[in-house]
Coordinates of C-alpha atoms in Angstrom, one line a residue:
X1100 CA 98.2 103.9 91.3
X1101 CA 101.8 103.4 92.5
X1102 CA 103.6 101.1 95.2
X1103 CA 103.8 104.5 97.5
X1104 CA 99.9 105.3 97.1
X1105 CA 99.1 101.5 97.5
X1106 CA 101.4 101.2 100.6
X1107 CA 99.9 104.7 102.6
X1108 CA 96.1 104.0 101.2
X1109 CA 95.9 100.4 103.0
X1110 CA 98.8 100.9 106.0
X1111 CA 96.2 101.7 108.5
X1112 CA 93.6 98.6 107.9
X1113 CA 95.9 96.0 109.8
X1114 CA 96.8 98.3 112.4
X1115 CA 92.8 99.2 113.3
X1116 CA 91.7 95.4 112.4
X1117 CA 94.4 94.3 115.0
X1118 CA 93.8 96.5 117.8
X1119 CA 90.2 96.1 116.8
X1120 CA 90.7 91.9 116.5
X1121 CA 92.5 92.4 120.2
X1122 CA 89.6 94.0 121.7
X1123 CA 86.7 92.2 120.4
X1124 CA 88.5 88.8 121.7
X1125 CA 89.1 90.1 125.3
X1126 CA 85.6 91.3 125.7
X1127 CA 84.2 87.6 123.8
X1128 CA 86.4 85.7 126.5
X1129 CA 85.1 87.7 129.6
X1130 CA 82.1 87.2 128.5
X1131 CA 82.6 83.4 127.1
X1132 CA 80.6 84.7 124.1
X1133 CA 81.5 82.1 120.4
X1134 CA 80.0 84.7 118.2
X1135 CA 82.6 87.9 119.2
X1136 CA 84.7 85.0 119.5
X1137 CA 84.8 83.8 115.9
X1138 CA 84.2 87.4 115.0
X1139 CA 87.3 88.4 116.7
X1140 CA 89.5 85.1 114.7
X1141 CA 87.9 86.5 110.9
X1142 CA 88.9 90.3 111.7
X1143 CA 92.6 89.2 112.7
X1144 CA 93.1 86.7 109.6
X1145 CA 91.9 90.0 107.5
X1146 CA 94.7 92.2 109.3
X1147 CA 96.9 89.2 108.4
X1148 CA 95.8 89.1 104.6
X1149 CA 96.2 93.5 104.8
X1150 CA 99.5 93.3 106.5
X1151 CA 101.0 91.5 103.0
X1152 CA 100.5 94.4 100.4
X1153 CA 101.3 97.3 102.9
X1154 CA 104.6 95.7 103.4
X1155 CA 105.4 94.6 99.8
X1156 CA 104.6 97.9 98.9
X1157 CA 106.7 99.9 101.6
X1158 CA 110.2 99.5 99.3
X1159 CA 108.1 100.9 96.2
X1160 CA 107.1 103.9 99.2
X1161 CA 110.6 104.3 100.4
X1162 CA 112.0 104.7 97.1
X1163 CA 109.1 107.9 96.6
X1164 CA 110.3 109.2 99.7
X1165 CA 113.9 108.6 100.6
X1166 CA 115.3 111.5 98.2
X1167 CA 112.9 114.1 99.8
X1168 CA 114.5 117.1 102.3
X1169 CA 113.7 116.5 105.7
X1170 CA 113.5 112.5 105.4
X1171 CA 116.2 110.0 107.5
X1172 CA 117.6 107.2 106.1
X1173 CA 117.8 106.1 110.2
X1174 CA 114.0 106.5 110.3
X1175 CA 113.3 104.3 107.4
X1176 CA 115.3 101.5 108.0
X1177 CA 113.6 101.4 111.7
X1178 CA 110.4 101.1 110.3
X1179 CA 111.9 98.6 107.9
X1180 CA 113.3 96.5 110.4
X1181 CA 110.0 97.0 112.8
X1182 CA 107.8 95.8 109.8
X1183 CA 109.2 92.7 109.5
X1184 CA 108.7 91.8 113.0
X1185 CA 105.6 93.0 112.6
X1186 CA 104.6 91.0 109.4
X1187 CA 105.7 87.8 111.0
X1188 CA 103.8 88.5 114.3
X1189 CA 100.8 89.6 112.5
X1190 CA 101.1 86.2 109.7
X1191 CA 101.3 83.6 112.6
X1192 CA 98.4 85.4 114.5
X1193 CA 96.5 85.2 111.1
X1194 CA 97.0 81.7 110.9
X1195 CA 96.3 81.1 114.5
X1196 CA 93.1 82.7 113.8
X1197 CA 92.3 80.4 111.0
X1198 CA 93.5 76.9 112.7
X1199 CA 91.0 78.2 115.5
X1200 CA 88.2 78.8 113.4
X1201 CA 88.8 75.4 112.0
X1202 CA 89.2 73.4 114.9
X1203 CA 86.8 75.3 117.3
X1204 CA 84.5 72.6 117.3
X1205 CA 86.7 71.0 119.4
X1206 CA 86.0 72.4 122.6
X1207 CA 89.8 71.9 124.4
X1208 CA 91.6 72.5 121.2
X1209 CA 89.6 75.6 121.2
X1210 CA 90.1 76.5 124.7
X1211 CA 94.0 76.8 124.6
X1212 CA 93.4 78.3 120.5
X1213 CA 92.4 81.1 122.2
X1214 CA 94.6 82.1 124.4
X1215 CA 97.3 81.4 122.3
X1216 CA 95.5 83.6 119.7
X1217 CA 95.0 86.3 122.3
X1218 CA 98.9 86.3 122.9
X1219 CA 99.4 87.2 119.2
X1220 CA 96.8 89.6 119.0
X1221 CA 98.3 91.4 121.8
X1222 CA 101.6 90.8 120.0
X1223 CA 100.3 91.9 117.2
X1224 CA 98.7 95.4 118.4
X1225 CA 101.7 96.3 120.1
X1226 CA 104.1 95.8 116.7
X1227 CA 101.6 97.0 114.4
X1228 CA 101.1 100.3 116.8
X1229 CA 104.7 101.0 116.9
X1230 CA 105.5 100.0 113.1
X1231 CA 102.7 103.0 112.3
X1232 CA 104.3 105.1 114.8
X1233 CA 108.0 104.6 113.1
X1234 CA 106.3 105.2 109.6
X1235 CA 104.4 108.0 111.0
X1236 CA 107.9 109.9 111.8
X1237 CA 109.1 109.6 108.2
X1238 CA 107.1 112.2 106.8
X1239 CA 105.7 113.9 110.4
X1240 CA 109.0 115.4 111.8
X1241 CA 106.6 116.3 114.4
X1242 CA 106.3 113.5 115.9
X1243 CA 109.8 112.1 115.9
X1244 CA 111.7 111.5 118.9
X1245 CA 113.8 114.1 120.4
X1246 CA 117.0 112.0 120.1
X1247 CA 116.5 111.5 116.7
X1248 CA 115.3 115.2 116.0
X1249 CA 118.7 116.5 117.7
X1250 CA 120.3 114.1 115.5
X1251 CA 118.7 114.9 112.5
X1252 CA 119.6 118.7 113.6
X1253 CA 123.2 118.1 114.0
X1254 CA 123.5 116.3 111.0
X1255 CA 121.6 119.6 109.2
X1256 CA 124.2 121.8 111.0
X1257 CA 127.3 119.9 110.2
X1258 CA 125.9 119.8 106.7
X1259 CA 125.4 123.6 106.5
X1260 CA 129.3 123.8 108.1
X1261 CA 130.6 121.8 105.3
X1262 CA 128.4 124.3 102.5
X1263 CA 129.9 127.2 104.1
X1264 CA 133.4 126.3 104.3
X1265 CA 133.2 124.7 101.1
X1266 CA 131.7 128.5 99.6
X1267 CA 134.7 130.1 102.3
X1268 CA 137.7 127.8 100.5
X1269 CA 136.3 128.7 96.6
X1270 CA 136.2 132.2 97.5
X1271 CA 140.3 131.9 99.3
X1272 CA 141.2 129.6 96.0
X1273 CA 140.2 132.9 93.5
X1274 CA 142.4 135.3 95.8
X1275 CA 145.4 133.4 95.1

């Protein structure tokens, strides 16, 4: 198994496991339940833990795909860039999660633990959501933007300009 099939076989767990985390810990604090709450704290330390192969893998990935027609180089270093955020965000909530889960016996440290959790679990959701989303268009021309599908259209056309006054100028150079 290679760094590509490693990076698109695991790159949805911490997405799902951090929208999943989010939404476990909003309905434990409405209902001021500890089980979904501690619940909530192990599922986003695992998209945490998840998060660190899909991203180490994602250069092994690009390299796979960056020669292929129909892939941007503008694309790819988006989702780059986006990952990153996105690894940090999702580290720090990871760790939040843990530090709660140690120190929930103390009830005011464990009060403000999670809010401050929730915070990076929204934080999380949203980065890990649009990361995907970025990745998604790599391969899915379908569901890139229009901006960067005009661009991407242009950037064919000027291409196709160049080919045909390239094939124009060899066939002027055998005249003469």
């Amino acid at each position: 198994m290679n760094s590509s099939q490693i990076h698109l076989a695991l790159t949805h767990v911490p997405v799902i496991l951090s929208l999943v985390g989010l939404t476990i810990l909003i309905i434990a604090l409405v209902r001021k339940n500890d089980t979904l709450t501690k619940t909530s704290f192990y599922i986003l330390l695992t998209a945490g833990l998840f998060a660190l192969p899909v991203y180490f893998t994602g250069e092994g990935a690009e390299e796979v795909v960056e020669d292929l027609p129909g892939v941007s180089e503008g694309i790819i270093g988006k989702h780059e860039q986006f990952a990153s955020i996105s690894l940090t965000i999702i580290l720090i909530c990871g760790a939040l999660s843990l530090a709660a889960l140690f120190l929930y016996k103390s009830f005011s440290v464990a009060r403000v633990m999670k809010y401050v959790v929730l915070l990076f679990a929204f934080a999380s959701a949203v980065t890990m959501a649009r990361t995907a989303h970025l990745g998604g268009q790599i391969r899915h021309t379908e569901i890139q933007s229009t901006v960067m599908a005009t661009s991407n259209e242009q950037e064919n056309g000027e291409n196709a300009k160049q080919e045909k006054g390239s094939t124009q100028n060899e066939g002027k150079d055998d005249d003469d």
